[in-house]
Amino acid sequence: MSERYSRQERFAPIGKEGQAALMDKHAFIVGAGALGSANAEMLARAGVGNITIIDRDYIEWSNLGRQQLYTEEDAASMRTKAKAAEQKLKSINSSIRVRGMIQEFNAENAEDLLEGVDILIDGTDNFRTRLVINDATSKRRVPWVYGGCLQSYGLVLSIIPGETPCLQCLIDYIPDQGGTCDTVGIIGPAVQTTAAYQTAECLKFLTGHPMSPEMVSFDVWGRNYSSINVSKLIDTACPSCSKEAVYPYLNKEKGLKSDRLCGRNTVHIRPAHSINLSFPLLTKDLETITSKVKESGEILSFQIEEKRFVVFKDGRTLIHGTDDVKEAKELYQRYIKA
């Protein structure tokens, strides 16, 4: 075991002292998809002592081309990404603490989840969640590393509350590439390059080195690279990080919540409050109207006509086969009754 981190310790900026410091740190990763799983594996192998990874989704066959922690068996079993990631990371490094959380990172739980966290890594695929991350980290004074990738492009930015501009300050400077991975695709090298920059920034901070003030963007297919120093772009009237900050994205929604999953013809429904569904009772009710009910222990799925439902124990449900929010809410209330 003494040899485990020897090559990393020989890297002068980390050394033995930096390696020892890593074991006392807590990295929190939002999203266990492509970026999240790549960052999580590198941090686990690097010896970061406490890793939490949170994700609301399950593993599909289309994930396997770029989400490196998962296998065909995971996809066939429709395992949740958070728990599959937790199991894999523990098998990679049994000397660290790993926790996979099957839930959404949102305005209701963000501040509590950041308690005791040293740094947050963005592994999400939507800007709404990133803005929640931005407000929560700003309010809690937790540094984080933004990462985005699509097609063959990637972008990375380190944010330190109170020292650098936040994501809201830079909203007009971040390019809108258009589309999603589901609509315009992505290649693995774009994921790996983005994650490599993110993990490097994370290791810098956790071992006492300054993170880069530059926003880096690149195209691994076209072999293009650019960077811009954003340190002077702080908005003194920013609603998310100024002295008068109101943290607009931490406002809690009331009632049944929903959002469309772009490019997937799917609506994500969330109950007003987190609950603990009884899968056996729900299965009993559903079996009177459909024979297509499956339960993996972590999630329950069933199909009624052209709609496929994937239900999580906290009541969250993905309704595939529609992008009509009103219809999805009606279906949820009819069949889930949470």
mmCIF file of C-alpha atoms in Angstrom:
data_model
loop_
_atom_site.group_PDB
_atom_site.id
_atom_site.type_symbol
_atom_site.label_atom_id
_atom_site.label_comp_id
_atom_site.label_asym_id
_atom_site.label_seq_id
_atom_site.Cartn_x
_atom_site.Cartn_y
_atom_site.Cartn_z
ATOM 1 C CA MET A 1 0.000 0.000 0.000
ATOM 2 C CA SER A 2 2.930 2.365 0.625
ATOM 3 C CA GLU A 3 3.619 2.274 -3.126
ATOM 4 C CA ARG A 4 0.056 3.088 -4.115
ATOM 5 C CA TYR A 5 0.531 6.831 -4.535
ATOM 6 C CA SER A 6 4.301 6.804 -5.064
ATOM 7 C CA ARG A 7 4.214 8.170 -8.617
ATOM 8 C CA GLN A 8 1.870 10.972 -7.629
ATOM 9 C CA GLU A 9 4.043 11.786 -4.598
ATOM 10 C CA ARG A 10 7.046 12.094 -6.903
ATOM 11 C CA PHE A 11 5.229 14.860 -8.736
ATOM 12 C CA ALA A 12 6.823 17.831 -6.938
ATOM 13 C CA PRO A 13 3.747 20.110 -6.684
ATOM 14 C CA ILE A 14 1.937 17.372 -4.712
ATOM 15 C CA GLY A 15 4.649 15.438 -2.895
ATOM 16 C CA LYS A 16 4.079 13.465 0.296
ATOM 17 C CA GLU A 17 2.531 16.398 2.130
ATOM 18 C CA GLY A 18 0.021 17.041 -0.614
ATOM 19 C CA GLN A 19 -0.825 13.369 -0.809
ATOM 20 C CA ALA A 20 -1.485 13.255 2.913
ATOM 21 C CA ALA A 21 -3.688 16.348 2.595
ATOM 22 C CA LEU A 22 -5.818 14.684 -0.082
ATOM 23 C CA MET A 23 -6.864 11.930 2.308
ATOM 24 C CA ASP A 24 -8.466 14.532 4.603
ATOM 25 C CA LYS A 25 -10.488 16.229 1.856
ATOM 26 C CA HIS A 26 -14.103 15.862 0.726
ATOM 27 C CA ALA A 27 -14.938 16.228 -2.963
ATOM 28 C CA PHE A 28 -18.598 16.442 -3.955
ATOM 29 C CA ILE A 29 -19.521 15.547 -7.547
ATOM 30 C CA VAL A 30 -22.877 16.572 -8.990
ATOM 31 C CA GLY A 31 -23.784 14.147 -11.752
ATOM 32 C CA ALA A 32 -22.538 10.607 -12.306
ATOM 33 C CA GLY A 33 -22.660 10.691 -16.079
ATOM 34 C CA ALA A 34 -19.737 11.133 -18.437
ATOM 35 C CA LEU A 35 -17.902 13.974 -16.677
ATOM 36 C CA GLY A 36 -18.936 12.897 -13.195
ATOM 37 C CA SER A 37 -17.759 9.316 -13.559
ATOM 38 C CA ALA A 38 -14.457 10.329 -15.189
ATOM 39 C CA ASN A 39 -13.704 12.862 -12.447
ATOM 40 C CA ALA A 40 -14.782 10.446 -9.723
ATOM 41 C CA GLU A 41 -12.480 7.694 -10.949
ATOM 42 C CA MET A 42 -9.451 9.993 -11.204
ATOM 43 C CA LEU A 43 -10.079 11.426 -7.739
ATOM 44 C CA ALA A 44 -10.541 7.964 -6.241
ATOM 45 C CA ARG A 45 -7.294 6.755 -7.790
ATOM 46 C CA ALA A 46 -5.566 9.954 -6.615
ATOM 47 C CA GLY A 47 -6.504 9.186 -3.007
ATOM 48 C CA VAL A 48 -9.040 11.899 -2.170
ATOM 49 C CA GLY A 49 -10.302 10.564 1.141
ATOM 50 C CA ASN A 50 -14.011 11.340 0.911
ATOM 51 C CA ILE A 51 -16.000 11.386 -2.334
ATOM 52 C CA THR A 52 -19.738 11.961 -2.617
ATOM 53 C CA ILE A 53 -21.406 11.560 -5.998
ATOM 54 C CA ILE A 54 -25.042 12.493 -6.514
ATOM 55 C CA ASP A 55 -27.168 11.638 -9.540
ATOM 56 C CA ARG A 56 -30.882 11.382 -10.297
ATOM 57 C CA ASP A 57 -30.723 9.027 -13.298
ATOM 58 C CA TYR A 58 -30.209 5.378 -14.216
ATOM 59 C CA ILE A 59 -27.849 3.660 -16.676
ATOM 60 C CA GLU A 60 -28.969 3.245 -20.275
ATOM 61 C CA TRP A 61 -27.211 1.545 -23.181
ATOM 62 C CA SER A 62 -26.485 4.916 -24.816
ATOM 63 C CA ASN A 63 -24.364 5.841 -21.773
ATOM 64 C CA LEU A 64 -21.786 3.094 -22.252
ATOM 65 C CA GLY A 65 -19.901 4.833 -25.049
ATOM 66 C CA ARG A 66 -18.603 7.575 -22.748
ATOM 67 C CA GLN A 67 -19.509 6.888 -19.098
ATOM 68 C CA GLN A 68 -16.525 4.851 -18.012
ATOM 69 C CA LEU A 69 -17.661 3.471 -14.655
ATOM 70 C CA TYR A 70 -20.515 1.392 -16.101
ATOM 71 C CA THR A 71 -20.907 -1.969 -17.793
ATOM 72 C CA GLU A 72 -23.395 -3.810 -20.001
ATOM 73 C CA GLU A 73 -24.700 -5.577 -16.918
ATOM 74 C CA ASP A 74 -25.437 -2.201 -15.301
ATOM 75 C CA ALA A 75 -27.412 -1.096 -18.359
ATOM 76 C CA ALA A 76 -29.321 -4.365 -18.659
ATOM 77 C CA SER A 77 -30.260 -4.143 -14.964
ATOM 78 C CA MET A 78 -31.176 -0.421 -15.209
ATOM 79 C CA ARG A 79 -28.999 0.284 -12.187
ATOM 80 C CA THR A 80 -28.879 3.795 -10.801
ATOM 81 C CA LYS A 81 -25.727 5.683 -11.718
ATOM 82 C CA ALA A 82 -25.051 6.807 -8.157
ATOM 83 C CA LYS A 83 -25.023 3.322 -6.638
ATOM 84 C CA ALA A 84 -23.192 1.704 -9.551
ATOM 85 C CA ALA A 85 -20.561 4.451 -9.306
ATOM 86 C CA GLU A 86 -20.247 3.969 -5.547
ATOM 87 C CA GLN A 87 -19.670 0.229 -5.942
ATOM 88 C CA LYS A 88 -17.088 0.666 -8.700
ATOM 89 C CA LEU A 89 -15.177 3.419 -6.882
ATOM 90 C CA LYS A 90 -14.987 1.328 -3.711
ATOM 91 C CA SER A 91 -13.535 -1.540 -5.736
ATOM 92 C CA ILE A 92 -10.933 0.847 -7.186
ATOM 93 C CA ASN A 93 -9.844 2.239 -3.819
ATOM 94 C CA SER A 94 -11.054 0.571 -0.630
ATOM 95 C CA SER A 95 -9.111 2.976 1.607
ATOM 96 C CA ILE A 96 -11.342 5.984 0.849
ATOM 97 C CA ARG A 97 -14.961 6.791 1.751
ATOM 98 C CA VAL A 98 -17.412 6.849 -1.139
ATOM 99 C CA ARG A 99 -21.106 7.654 -1.023
ATOM 100 C CA GLY A 100 -23.499 7.493 -3.968
ATOM 101 C CA MET A 101 -26.738 9.440 -3.531
ATOM 102 C CA ILE A 102 -29.762 8.626 -5.712
ATOM 103 C CA GLN A 103 -31.393 12.028 -5.808
ATOM 104 C CA GLU A 104 -31.407 15.381 -7.508
ATOM 105 C CA PHE A 105 -29.197 18.280 -6.483
ATOM 106 C CA ASN A 106 -31.701 21.118 -6.206
ATOM 107 C CA ALA A 107 -32.710 24.256 -4.334
ATOM 108 C CA GLU A 108 -34.321 22.204 -1.569
ATOM 109 C CA ASN A 109 -31.207 20.230 -0.558
ATOM 110 C CA ALA A 110 -28.194 22.035 -2.030
ATOM 111 C CA GLU A 111 -27.098 24.007 1.010
ATOM 112 C CA ASP A 112 -27.361 21.056 3.396
ATOM 113 C CA LEU A 113 -25.466 18.764 1.033
ATOM 114 C CA LEU A 114 -22.505 21.148 0.932
ATOM 115 C CA GLU A 115 -21.906 20.912 4.675
ATOM 116 C CA GLY A 116 -18.287 19.830 5.220
ATOM 117 C CA VAL A 117 -17.461 19.802 1.488
ATOM 118 C CA ASP A 118 -14.062 21.152 0.384
ATOM 119 C CA ILE A 119 -14.717 21.393 -3.354
ATOM 120 C CA LEU A 120 -17.520 20.626 -5.807
ATOM 121 C CA ILE A 121 -17.114 19.302 -9.338
ATOM 122 C CA ASP A 122 -19.769 19.933 -11.963
ATOM 123 C CA GLY A 123 -20.715 16.772 -13.845
ATOM 124 C CA THR A 124 -24.190 17.920 -14.849
ATOM 125 C CA ASP A 125 -25.722 18.202 -18.298
ATOM 126 C CA ASN A 126 -28.061 21.157 -17.814
ATOM 127 C CA PHE A 127 -27.668 24.823 -17.007
ATOM 128 C CA ARG A 128 -30.549 24.952 -14.543
ATOM 129 C CA THR A 129 -28.700 22.681 -12.115
ATOM 130 C CA ARG A 130 -25.454 24.573 -12.675
ATOM 131 C CA LEU A 131 -27.111 27.800 -11.609
ATOM 132 C CA VAL A 132 -28.337 26.083 -8.435
ATOM 133 C CA ILE A 133 -24.758 24.887 -7.873
ATOM 134 C CA ASN A 134 -23.496 28.421 -8.455
ATOM 135 C CA ASP A 135 -25.837 29.984 -5.892
ATOM 136 C CA ALA A 136 -25.358 27.258 -3.277
ATOM 137 C CA THR A 137 -21.547 27.276 -3.505
ATOM 138 C CA SER A 138 -21.491 31.063 -3.464
ATOM 139 C CA LYS A 139 -23.632 31.182 -0.341
ATOM 140 C CA ARG A 140 -21.681 28.386 1.366
ATOM 141 C CA ARG A 141 -18.302 29.651 0.118
ATOM 142 C CA VAL A 142 -17.387 26.317 -1.487
ATOM 143 C CA PRO A 143 -15.061 26.409 -4.548
ATOM 144 C CA TRP A 144 -16.220 24.505 -7.622
ATOM 145 C CA VAL A 145 -15.082 23.565 -11.102
ATOM 146 C CA TYR A 146 -17.486 24.063 -13.998
ATOM 147 C CA GLY A 147 -17.199 21.651 -16.905
ATOM 148 C CA GLY A 148 -19.176 21.315 -20.092
ATOM 149 C CA CYS A 149 -18.676 19.246 -23.228
ATOM 150 C CA LEU A 150 -20.622 18.540 -26.408
ATOM 151 C CA GLN A 151 -19.710 16.995 -29.745
ATOM 152 C CA SER A 152 -15.898 17.429 -29.755
ATOM 153 C CA TYR A 153 -15.831 20.620 -27.665
ATOM 154 C CA GLY A 154 -15.103 21.218 -23.994
ATOM 155 C CA LEU A 155 -14.987 24.129 -21.563
ATOM 156 C CA VAL A 156 -13.609 24.343 -18.008
ATOM 157 C CA LEU A 157 -13.735 27.136 -15.442
ATOM 158 C CA SER A 158 -12.697 27.255 -11.773
ATOM 159 C CA ILE A 159 -14.800 29.384 -9.429
ATOM 160 C CA ILE A 160 -13.796 30.490 -5.927
ATOM 161 C CA PRO A 161 -16.547 32.419 -4.117
ATOM 162 C CA GLY A 162 -15.368 35.820 -2.938
ATOM 163 C CA GLU A 163 -12.275 35.741 -5.161
ATOM 164 C CA THR A 164 -13.342 35.075 -8.753
ATOM 165 C CA PRO A 165 -16.367 35.877 -10.886
ATOM 166 C CA CYS A 166 -19.156 33.327 -10.469
ATOM 167 C CA LEU A 167 -21.050 31.584 -13.246
ATOM 168 C CA GLN A 168 -23.786 34.244 -13.191
ATOM 169 C CA CYS A 169 -21.163 36.975 -13.625
ATOM 170 C CA LEU A 170 -19.886 35.192 -16.735
ATOM 171 C CA ILE A 171 -23.198 34.057 -18.177
ATOM 172 C CA ASP A 172 -22.733 36.210 -21.299
ATOM 173 C CA TYR A 173 -19.201 34.913 -21.884
ATOM 174 C CA ILE A 174 -19.975 31.192 -21.889
ATOM 175 C CA PRO A 175 -20.671 30.028 -25.450
ATOM 176 C CA ASP A 176 -24.040 28.474 -26.213
ATOM 177 C CA GLN A 177 -23.135 25.460 -28.332
ATOM 178 C CA GLY A 178 -26.770 24.524 -28.906
ATOM 179 C CA GLY A 179 -28.225 21.055 -28.658
ATOM 180 C CA THR A 180 -27.463 18.295 -26.165
ATOM 181 C CA CYS A 181 -25.569 15.025 -26.221
ATOM 182 C CA ASP A 182 -28.868 13.347 -27.112
ATOM 183 C CA THR A 183 -29.446 15.585 -30.136
ATOM 184 C CA VAL A 184 -26.008 16.419 -31.582
ATOM 185 C CA GLY A 185 -23.829 13.757 -29.950
ATOM 186 C CA ILE A 186 -20.469 13.675 -28.217
ATOM 187 C CA ILE A 187 -17.207 11.744 -28.444
ATOM 188 C CA GLY A 188 -15.249 10.248 -25.567
ATOM 189 C CA PRO A 189 -12.072 12.311 -26.028
ATOM 190 C CA ALA A 190 -14.043 15.526 -25.435
ATOM 191 C CA VAL A 191 -15.286 14.059 -22.141
ATOM 192 C CA GLN A 192 -11.884 12.829 -21.032
ATOM 193 C CA THR A 193 -10.097 16.086 -21.860
ATOM 194 C CA THR A 194 -12.701 18.167 -20.032
ATOM 195 C CA ALA A 195 -12.582 15.878 -17.000
ATOM 196 C CA ALA A 196 -8.770 15.935 -16.982
ATOM 197 C CA TYR A 197 -8.753 19.731 -16.724
ATOM 198 C CA GLN A 198 -11.420 19.611 -13.993
ATOM 199 C CA THR A 199 -9.601 17.005 -11.909
ATOM 200 C CA ALA A 200 -6.298 18.851 -12.272
ATOM 201 C CA GLU A 201 -7.919 22.041 -10.942
ATOM 202 C CA CYS A 202 -9.430 20.062 -8.078
ATOM 203 C CA LEU A 203 -6.071 18.498 -7.143
ATOM 204 C CA LYS A 204 -4.426 21.927 -7.240
ATOM 205 C CA PHE A 205 -6.901 23.357 -4.772
ATOM 206 C CA LEU A 206 -6.916 20.365 -2.438
ATOM 207 C CA THR A 207 -3.121 20.374 -2.183
ATOM 208 C CA GLY A 208 -2.870 24.103 -1.504
ATOM 209 C CA HIS A 209 -2.129 25.490 -4.958
ATOM 210 C CA PRO A 210 -4.054 28.305 -6.690
ATOM 211 C CA MET A 211 -6.530 27.309 -9.358
ATOM 212 C CA SER A 212 -6.314 28.829 -12.804
ATOM 213 C CA PRO A 213 -8.034 32.205 -13.393
ATOM 214 C CA GLU A 214 -8.595 31.243 -17.018
ATOM 215 C CA MET A 215 -11.652 29.837 -18.741
ATOM 216 C CA VAL A 216 -10.347 27.158 -21.087
ATOM 217 C CA SER A 217 -12.120 25.923 -24.205
ATOM 218 C CA PHE A 218 -10.992 23.435 -26.824
ATOM 219 C CA ASP A 219 -11.989 21.260 -29.752
ATOM 220 C CA VAL A 220 -10.273 17.873 -29.645
ATOM 221 C CA TRP A 221 -11.397 17.015 -33.187
ATOM 222 C CA GLY A 222 -10.242 20.256 -34.789
ATOM 223 C CA ARG A 223 -7.233 20.540 -32.435
ATOM 224 C CA ASN A 224 -8.155 24.059 -31.357
ATOM 225 C CA TYR A 225 -7.508 25.576 -27.930
ATOM 226 C CA SER A 226 -8.186 28.971 -26.362
ATOM 227 C CA SER A 227 -8.238 30.555 -22.918
ATOM 228 C CA ILE A 228 -9.382 33.831 -21.437
ATOM 229 C CA ASN A 229 -8.441 35.329 -18.076
ATOM 230 C CA VAL A 230 -11.771 36.084 -16.406
ATOM 231 C CA SER A 231 -10.467 37.362 -13.054
ATOM 232 C CA LYS A 232 -11.494 40.980 -13.776
ATOM 233 C CA LEU A 233 -15.028 40.141 -14.898
ATOM 234 C CA ILE A 234 -16.648 40.151 -11.441
ATOM 235 C CA ASP A 235 -20.084 41.794 -11.550
ATOM 236 C CA THR A 236 -20.372 43.963 -8.437
ATOM 237 C CA ALA A 237 -24.175 43.840 -8.773
ATOM 238 C CA CYS A 238 -24.372 40.103 -9.361
ATOM 239 C CA PRO A 239 -27.486 38.561 -7.731
ATOM 240 C CA SER A 240 -25.535 35.403 -6.933
ATOM 241 C CA CYS A 241 -22.191 36.550 -5.512
ATOM 242 C CA SER A 242 -22.181 40.289 -4.714
ATOM 243 C CA LYS A 243 -22.512 41.756 -1.234
ATOM 244 C CA GLU A 244 -26.241 42.178 -1.926
ATOM 245 C CA ALA A 245 -26.662 38.657 -3.339
ATOM 246 C CA VAL A 246 -30.187 37.215 -3.185
ATOM 247 C CA TYR A 247 -29.297 33.756 -4.581
ATOM 248 C CA PRO A 248 -32.274 33.590 -6.989
ATOM 249 C CA TYR A 249 -31.779 29.945 -7.936
ATOM 250 C CA LEU A 250 -32.159 28.775 -4.342
ATOM 251 C CA ASN A 251 -35.818 29.801 -4.291
ATOM 252 C CA LYS A 252 -37.826 26.687 -3.508
ATOM 253 C CA GLU A 253 -40.613 25.644 -5.863
ATOM 254 C CA LYS A 254 -44.034 24.705 -4.541
ATOM 255 C CA GLY A 255 -46.181 21.782 -5.622
ATOM 256 C CA LEU A 256 -45.399 19.100 -8.201
ATOM 257 C CA LYS A 257 -42.206 19.969 -10.090
ATOM 258 C CA SER A 258 -41.255 19.020 -13.627
ATOM 259 C CA ASP A 259 -38.718 19.551 -16.389
ATOM 260 C CA ARG A 260 -38.269 18.222 -19.895
ATOM 261 C CA LEU A 261 -35.139 16.180 -20.606
ATOM 262 C CA CYS A 262 -33.959 17.769 -23.824
ATOM 263 C CA GLY A 263 -33.709 15.390 -26.770
ATOM 264 C CA ARG A 264 -35.032 12.379 -24.857
ATOM 265 C CA ASN A 265 -38.807 12.865 -25.302
ATOM 266 C CA THR A 266 -39.008 12.508 -21.539
ATOM 267 C CA VAL A 267 -40.412 14.536 -18.648
ATOM 268 C CA HIS A 268 -38.912 14.360 -15.158
ATOM 269 C CA ILE A 269 -41.563 14.688 -12.435
ATOM 270 C CA ARG A 270 -40.676 15.436 -8.807
ATOM 271 C CA PRO A 271 -43.117 15.379 -5.891
ATOM 272 C CA ALA A 272 -43.530 18.463 -3.735
ATOM 273 C CA HIS A 273 -41.603 16.741 -0.937
ATOM 274 C CA SER A 274 -39.246 13.785 -0.919
ATOM 275 C CA ILE A 275 -41.070 10.588 0.040
ATOM 276 C CA ASN A 276 -40.240 6.928 0.520
ATOM 277 C CA LEU A 277 -42.299 4.904 -1.924
ATOM 278 C CA SER A 278 -43.200 1.306 -1.183
ATOM 279 C CA PHE A 279 -42.327 -0.556 -4.368
ATOM 280 C CA PRO A 280 -44.265 -3.713 -3.323
ATOM 281 C CA LEU A 281 -47.456 -1.692 -2.786
ATOM 282 C CA LEU A 282 -47.003 0.252 -6.012
ATOM 283 C CA THR A 283 -46.332 -2.974 -7.903
ATOM 284 C CA LYS A 284 -49.502 -4.513 -6.498
ATOM 285 C CA ASP A 285 -51.551 -1.555 -7.748
ATOM 286 C CA LEU A 286 -49.890 -1.495 -11.151
ATOM 287 C CA GLU A 287 -50.240 -5.213 -11.834
ATOM 288 C CA THR A 288 -54.005 -4.736 -12.110
ATOM 289 C CA ILE A 289 -53.489 -2.533 -15.192
ATOM 290 C CA THR A 290 -50.222 -3.710 -16.781
ATOM 291 C CA SER A 291 -48.052 -6.826 -16.828
ATOM 292 C CA LYS A 292 -44.930 -4.859 -17.725
ATOM 293 C CA VAL A 293 -43.670 -4.062 -14.215
ATOM 294 C CA LYS A 294 -40.012 -4.571 -13.287
ATOM 295 C CA GLU A 295 -38.184 -3.760 -10.064
ATOM 296 C CA SER A 296 -34.418 -3.690 -9.528
ATOM 297 C CA GLY A 297 -34.494 -2.710 -5.855
ATOM 298 C CA GLU A 298 -33.275 0.793 -6.692
ATOM 299 C CA ILE A 299 -35.902 1.689 -9.296
ATOM 300 C CA LEU A 300 -39.241 0.394 -10.567
ATOM 301 C CA SER A 301 -40.237 0.553 -14.227
ATOM 302 C CA PHE A 302 -43.468 -0.163 -16.035
ATOM 303 C CA GLN A 303 -45.112 0.543 -19.357
ATOM 304 C CA ILE A 304 -48.654 1.587 -20.189
ATOM 305 C CA GLU A 305 -49.398 1.834 -23.894
ATOM 306 C CA GLU A 306 -46.631 4.010 -25.415
ATOM 307 C CA LYS A 307 -45.448 5.520 -22.137
ATOM 308 C CA ARG A 308 -42.609 4.039 -20.074
ATOM 309 C CA PHE A 309 -42.302 5.055 -16.426
ATOM 310 C CA VAL A 310 -39.093 4.822 -14.376
ATOM 311 C CA VAL A 311 -39.817 5.437 -10.694
ATOM 312 C CA PHE A 312 -37.304 6.139 -7.910
ATOM 313 C CA LYS A 313 -37.896 5.468 -4.220
ATOM 314 C CA ASP A 314 -38.077 9.180 -3.422
ATOM 315 C CA GLY A 315 -41.064 9.521 -5.761
ATOM 316 C CA ARG A 316 -39.215 11.079 -8.677
ATOM 317 C CA THR A 317 -40.368 9.637 -11.998
ATOM 318 C CA LEU A 318 -39.101 9.772 -15.565
ATOM 319 C CA ILE A 319 -41.963 9.464 -18.032
ATOM 320 C CA HIS A 320 -40.620 8.441 -21.439
ATOM 321 C CA GLY A 321 -42.688 8.913 -24.578
ATOM 322 C CA THR A 322 -43.832 12.493 -24.051
ATOM 323 C CA ASP A 323 -42.426 15.988 -23.744
ATOM 324 C CA ASP A 324 -45.793 17.445 -22.711
ATOM 325 C CA VAL A 325 -45.429 18.544 -19.084
ATOM 326 C CA LYS A 326 -49.187 18.784 -18.478
ATOM 327 C CA GLU A 327 -49.749 15.261 -19.799
ATOM 328 C CA ALA A 328 -46.824 13.916 -17.746
ATOM 329 C CA LYS A 329 -48.166 15.433 -14.530
ATOM 330 C CA GLU A 330 -51.598 13.924 -15.183
ATOM 331 C CA LEU A 331 -50.043 10.505 -15.811
ATOM 332 C CA TYR A 332 -47.961 10.813 -12.640
ATOM 333 C CA GLN A 333 -50.963 11.650 -10.508
ATOM 334 C CA ARG A 334 -52.957 8.847 -12.084
ATOM 335 C CA TYR A 335 -50.456 6.038 -11.655
ATOM 336 C CA ILE A 336 -47.928 7.041 -8.984
ATOM 337 C CA LYS A 337 -50.274 8.955 -6.652
ATOM 338 C CA ALA A 338 -47.383 10.293 -4.610
#
